[in-house]
Short mmCIF file of C-alpha atoms (C1' of nucleotides) in Angstrom, two decimals:
data_model
loop_
_atom_site.label_atom_id
_atom_site.label_comp_id
_atom_site.label_asym_id
_atom_site.label_seq_id
_atom_site.Cartn_x
_atom_site.Cartn_y
_atom_site.Cartn_z
CA MET A 1 0.15 0.01 0.00
CA GLU A 2 1.70 3.22 -1.14
CA GLY A 3 1.48 6.62 0.50
CA PRO A 4 -1.83 8.14 -1.18
CA SER A 5 -3.82 5.05 0.00
CA ILE A 6 -2.99 5.89 3.57
CA VAL A 7 -4.01 9.54 3.01
CA ILE A 8 -7.45 8.17 2.02
CA LEU A 9 -7.68 5.52 4.73
CA ARG A 10 -6.72 8.78 7.11
CA GLU A 11 -9.70 10.84 5.54
CA GLN A 12 -12.09 7.93 6.03
CA ALA A 13 -11.05 7.35 9.89
CA GLN A 14 -12.07 10.97 10.45
CA PRO A 15 -15.50 10.33 12.11
CA PHE A 16 -13.52 8.58 14.97
CA GLU A 17 -11.45 11.44 15.74
CA GLY A 18 -12.01 12.44 19.39
CA LYS A 19 -13.95 9.12 20.10
CA PRO A 20 -13.26 6.73 22.93
CA VAL A 21 -12.39 3.46 21.62
CA LEU A 22 -15.17 1.37 23.15
CA ARG A 23 -13.77 -2.13 22.34
CA VAL A 24 -10.41 -3.66 21.10
CA GLN A 25 -10.32 -6.86 19.58
CA GLY A 26 -7.74 -9.01 17.05
CA ASN A 27 -4.96 -11.28 16.94
CA SER A 28 -2.19 -8.62 17.16
CA LYS A 29 0.14 -9.20 19.97
CA ILE A 30 0.60 -5.67 21.00
CA ASP A 31 -0.95 -4.56 24.33
CA GLN A 32 -4.53 -4.15 23.38
CA GLN A 33 -5.58 -3.01 27.05
CA ARG A 34 -3.56 -0.17 26.56
CA ILE A 35 -5.94 1.29 23.62
CA SER A 36 -9.04 0.46 25.48
CA ASN A 37 -11.27 3.44 26.51
CA GLN A 38 -8.58 5.95 25.26
CA HIS A 39 -9.75 8.66 23.07
CA VAL A 40 -8.38 9.03 19.78
CA MET A 41 -6.68 12.28 19.40
CA LYS A 42 -5.74 12.43 15.86
CA PHE A 43 -5.20 10.33 12.97
CA LYS A 44 -2.21 11.05 10.89
CA SER A 45 -0.28 9.91 7.98
CA TRP A 46 3.44 9.72 7.15
CA GLY A 47 4.44 8.16 3.88
CA LYS A 48 3.19 4.59 4.26
CA HIS A 49 2.80 4.74 7.97
CA PHE A 50 -1.06 5.23 9.44
CA LEU A 51 -0.95 6.81 12.74
CA ILE A 52 -3.48 6.82 15.63
CA GLY A 53 -2.90 9.40 18.29
CA PHE A 54 -3.83 8.71 21.62
CA SER A 55 -2.83 10.97 24.75
CA GLY A 56 0.98 10.47 25.15
CA PHE A 57 1.39 7.56 22.96
CA TYR A 58 0.33 6.34 19.21
CA LEU A 59 -0.19 3.16 17.47
CA ARG A 60 1.64 2.88 14.13
CA VAL A 61 0.29 0.82 11.44
CA HIS A 62 1.90 -0.46 8.19
CA PHE A 63 0.34 -2.65 5.81
CA LEU A 64 3.28 -3.68 4.09
CA MET A 65 2.63 -5.55 0.70
CA PHE A 66 -0.52 -7.56 1.52
CA GLY A 67 -2.32 -5.50 4.23
CA SER A 68 -5.78 -4.08 4.21
CA TYR A 69 -8.59 -2.52 5.96
CA ARG A 70 -12.32 -2.13 6.21
CA ILE A 71 -14.37 0.69 7.82
CA ASN A 72 -17.73 -0.16 9.24
CA GLU A 73 -17.46 -3.65 7.44
CA THR A 74 -15.36 -6.92 8.41
CA LYS A 75 -13.55 -9.42 5.97
CA GLN A 76 -13.80 -13.09 6.49
CA ALA A 77 -10.36 -13.44 8.29
CA THR A 78 -9.72 -12.36 11.73
CA PRO A 79 -8.53 -8.62 12.00
CA ARG A 80 -4.97 -8.19 13.43
CA LEU A 81 -6.67 -5.35 15.20
CA SER A 82 -10.31 -3.99 15.41
CA LEU A 83 -11.27 -0.75 16.91
CA GLN A 84 -14.82 -0.18 17.96
CA PHE A 85 -16.57 3.30 18.38
CA ASP A 86 -19.83 4.26 19.12
CA ASN A 87 -20.40 5.44 15.55
CA GLY A 88 -18.72 2.69 13.83
CA GLU A 89 -15.35 0.45 13.44
CA ILE A 90 -12.04 0.11 11.97
CA ASN A 91 -10.65 -3.32 10.99
CA LEU A 92 -7.07 -3.79 10.10
CA TYR A 93 -5.84 -6.70 8.41
CA SER A 94 -2.27 -8.27 8.13
CA CYS A 95 -0.52 -5.29 8.94
CA GLY A 96 2.33 -4.32 11.31
CA LEU A 97 1.48 -2.81 14.36
CA LYS A 98 3.44 -0.94 17.12
CA LEU A 99 2.71 1.16 20.10
CA VAL A 100 4.92 3.98 20.53
CA ASP A 101 5.56 6.09 23.77
CA GLU A 102 5.67 9.43 22.19
CA GLU A 103 3.77 12.18 20.90
CA MET A 104 3.28 11.52 16.87
CA ASP A 105 4.93 14.67 16.08
CA LYS A 106 8.35 13.62 17.64
CA GLY A 107 9.82 11.06 15.57
CA TYR A 108 8.75 11.99 12.17
CA ASP A 109 10.06 14.43 9.44
CA TRP A 110 6.81 15.57 7.74
CA ASP A 111 8.90 17.43 5.15
CA VAL A 112 9.97 14.27 3.41
CA ASP A 113 6.48 12.97 3.05
CA VAL A 114 5.52 13.63 -0.82
CA LEU A 115 1.85 14.27 -0.08
CA SER A 116 2.52 16.62 3.19
CA GLU A 117 1.53 20.19 3.07
CA THR A 118 4.89 20.83 4.41
CA TRP A 119 6.63 18.58 1.66
CA LYS A 120 10.27 20.19 0.76
CA PRO A 121 11.40 19.70 -2.70
CA LEU A 122 14.86 21.39 -1.67
CA LYS A 123 15.31 19.09 0.97
CA ALA A 124 14.71 16.15 -1.30
CA LYS A 125 17.23 17.59 -3.90
CA LYS A 126 20.03 17.85 -1.21
CA ALA A 127 19.33 14.53 0.16
CA LEU A 128 19.60 13.09 -3.22
CA GLN A 129 22.99 14.81 -4.00
CA LYS A 130 24.17 13.13 -0.82
CA ASN A 131 23.16 9.93 -2.50
CA ALA A 132 24.84 10.62 -5.77
CA SER A 133 25.73 7.15 -6.94
CA THR A 134 22.47 5.75 -6.03
CA MET A 135 20.48 4.68 -8.99
CA VAL A 136 16.86 6.64 -9.41
CA CYS A 137 14.82 3.53 -8.88
CA ASP A 138 16.45 2.93 -5.44
CA ALA A 139 16.38 6.67 -4.50
CA LEU A 140 12.44 6.93 -5.33
CA LEU A 141 11.67 4.27 -2.82
CA ASP A 142 14.05 5.73 -0.17
CA GLN A 143 11.51 6.40 2.56
CA ASP A 144 13.91 9.10 3.92
CA ILE A 145 13.74 10.85 0.81
CA PHE A 146 10.20 10.37 -0.69
CA ALA A 147 8.23 9.14 2.21
CA GLY A 148 5.12 7.50 0.50
CA VAL A 149 6.55 6.54 -2.84
CA GLY A 150 6.13 2.75 -3.50
CA ASN A 151 6.95 0.59 -6.59
CA ILE A 152 3.93 1.75 -8.77
CA ILE A 153 4.64 5.51 -8.34
CA LYS A 154 8.20 4.91 -8.93
CA ASN A 155 7.72 3.41 -12.16
CA GLU A 156 4.83 5.88 -13.23
CA VAL A 157 7.24 8.74 -12.47
CA LEU A 158 10.25 7.37 -14.20
CA TYR A 159 8.16 6.83 -17.29
CA ARG A 160 6.95 10.45 -17.07
CA ILE A 161 10.17 12.00 -17.11
CA LYS A 162 11.66 9.61 -19.67
CA VAL A 163 14.69 8.27 -17.35
CA HIS A 164 15.61 4.72 -17.28
CA PRO A 165 15.25 3.22 -13.63
CA GLU A 166 19.20 2.37 -13.61
CA THR A 167 20.33 5.84 -14.26
CA LYS A 168 22.57 7.36 -11.23
CA ILE A 169 21.54 10.58 -9.50
CA GLU A 170 24.99 11.94 -10.48
CA SER A 171 24.22 11.29 -14.10
CA LEU A 172 20.98 12.89 -14.57
CA PRO A 173 20.81 16.21 -16.19
CA PRO A 174 19.82 19.22 -13.68
CA ALA A 175 16.24 19.46 -15.38
CA LYS A 176 15.54 15.91 -15.03
CA LEU A 177 16.66 15.85 -11.26
CA ASN A 178 14.08 18.59 -10.83
CA ALA A 179 11.48 16.81 -12.71
CA LEU A 180 12.11 13.71 -10.67
CA ILE A 181 11.55 15.46 -7.66
CA ARG A 182 8.34 17.36 -8.77
CA GLU A 183 6.90 14.31 -10.54
CA ALA A 184 7.14 12.25 -7.34
CA ARG A 185 4.75 14.53 -5.80
CA ASN A 186 2.63 15.32 -8.72
CA TYR A 187 2.03 11.66 -9.59
CA SER A 188 1.41 10.89 -5.79
CA PHE A 189 -1.46 13.37 -6.09
CA ASP A 190 -2.86 11.89 -9.17
CA PHE A 191 -2.59 8.41 -7.50
CA TYR A 192 -4.71 9.63 -4.86
CA HIS A 193 -7.48 11.26 -7.00
CA TRP A 194 -7.57 8.25 -9.34
CA LYS A 195 -7.68 5.59 -6.51
CA LYS A 196 -10.74 7.60 -4.85
CA LYS A 197 -12.43 7.39 -8.10
CA PHE A 198 -11.48 3.54 -8.29
CA GLU A 199 -9.84 4.07 -11.67
CA LEU A 200 -6.33 3.81 -10.62
CA LYS A 201 -5.24 1.12 -13.01
CA LYS A 202 -6.85 2.74 -15.91
CA HIS A 203 -4.35 5.48 -15.98
CA TRP A 204 -1.06 3.38 -15.56
CA LEU A 205 1.16 3.98 -18.48
CA ILE A 206 3.90 1.59 -18.07
CA TYR A 207 3.18 -0.40 -14.74
CA ASN A 208 2.15 -4.06 -15.68
CA LYS A 209 2.22 -2.72 -19.58
CA LYS A 210 3.34 -5.24 -22.10
CA LYS A 211 3.87 -2.66 -24.84
CA CYS A 212 4.76 1.03 -24.60
CA LEU A 213 1.57 3.28 -25.21
CA SER A 214 3.52 5.83 -26.71
CA CYS A 215 5.85 3.98 -29.19
CA LYS A 216 4.16 0.50 -29.33
CA LEU A 217 7.53 -1.30 -28.70
CA PRO A 218 7.92 -3.97 -25.97
CA VAL A 219 8.00 -2.84 -22.27
CA HIS A 220 10.95 -4.63 -20.59
CA LYS A 221 10.50 -6.09 -17.10
CA ILE A 222 13.82 -5.74 -15.00
CA TYR A 223 14.52 -6.15 -11.41
CA SER A 224 16.74 -2.88 -10.80
CA GLY A 225 18.82 -1.38 -8.12
CA ASN A 226 20.13 -2.50 -5.14
CA LEU A 227 16.61 -3.31 -4.03
CA LYS A 228 15.70 -5.34 -7.09
CA ARG A 229 12.18 -4.17 -7.29
CA ARG A 230 10.44 -4.71 -10.60
CA SER A 231 10.88 -1.98 -13.02
CA PHE A 232 9.00 -1.85 -16.34
CA VAL A 233 11.14 0.12 -18.95
CA CYS A 234 10.68 1.19 -22.58
CA ASN A 235 14.21 1.46 -24.06
CA ALA A 236 13.14 3.67 -26.59
CA CYS A 237 11.19 6.22 -24.48
CA GLN A 238 13.23 6.05 -21.36
CA ARG A 239 17.09 7.14 -21.66
CA LEU A 240 19.81 5.89 -19.33
CA TYR A 241 22.06 8.93 -18.72
"C1'" DC B 1 -4.28 -23.64 -8.91
"C1'" DC B 2 -0.07 -21.52 -8.95
"C1'" DG B 3 2.96 -17.72 -9.59
"C1'" DG B 4 4.10 -13.30 -8.38
"C1'" DT B 5 3.99 -8.96 -5.68
"C1'" DT B 6 1.36 -1.60 -4.21
"C1'" DG B 7 6.97 -3.44 1.61
"C1'" DT B 8 9.88 -3.91 5.55
"C1'" DT B 9 12.99 -6.05 9.07
"C1'" DC B 10 16.16 -8.80 10.87
"C1'" DA B 11 19.46 -12.79 10.96
"C1'" DG B 12 23.62 -14.48 9.37
"C1'" DC B 13 27.72 -13.91 7.25
"C1'" DG B 14 32.22 -12.06 5.86
"C1'" DG C 1 30.35 -2.18 13.21
"C1'" DC C 2 29.53 -2.45 8.30
"C1'" DG C 3 27.42 -4.11 3.93
"C1'" DC C 4 25.05 -7.54 1.73
"C1'" DT C 5 21.94 -11.53 1.05
"C1'" DG C 6 18.14 -14.13 1.81
"C1'" DA C 7 14.41 -15.45 4.62
"C1'" DA C 8 10.29 -14.41 6.80
"C1'" DC C 9 5.85 -12.56 6.77
"C1'" DA C 10 1.28 -12.46 4.16
"C1'" DA C 11 -3.35 -12.11 1.14
"C1'" DC C 12 -5.00 -11.25 -3.14
"C1'" DC C 13 -5.11 -11.24 -8.36
"C1'" DG C 14 -5.19 -12.99 -12.86
#
DNA sequence: CCGGTTGTTCAGCG
DNA sequence: GCGCTGAACAACCG
């Protein structure tokens, strides 16, 4: 689950803000008692983290590859954690959960979240220049630089800016470096809007494609970078610098 | 029905 | 202590 999906969850959870948790259930090993009867102060998101703030501590939820959630609905499976309120419930499935004994604002740099109001492109640029020998495919997935960007966003951004995933940061022309940073945010917002309309896949230009929509040549599937994550590449339209 | 993955952490090794 | 690799986890889709 990528950053924009977490923002959508945060919005869907709004009706429970300020409400006490009436009941906690689930197969999570966290100290569930701790949450019982506590009021949710605030829901937040940072990159791919969904944060549920209580007084003096917060719960961090990470969905990884296979996690899912339901609001006011259930699935067949036992939830990892279910939070029930007087006006509904949140059910979290197969996710990583961690109780953190801090206020939510402490541990996070909100400036690196590509969907944050306080996103700082210049900060991203400086971080990229510090990682000059990193391939762009790995740089985009670096959560300390582009929190919220996942493998789909990575692929679509690189296709948009016509850059091959194995290009190193130091080899990028300055205009391409700027475009990389700009589109990491732009595409993330496009993802968010399309996902809300249930039409995300319709807009994929390279991800999971067999042929390049632009030049009709075959799209190559490679496992690129140190991370060896799937990259879809059109060798004609995306240049290796 | 099987193969593959919208992700991260950690153990083990040299 | 470092970087690197592979395992582990897990559920859904085509």
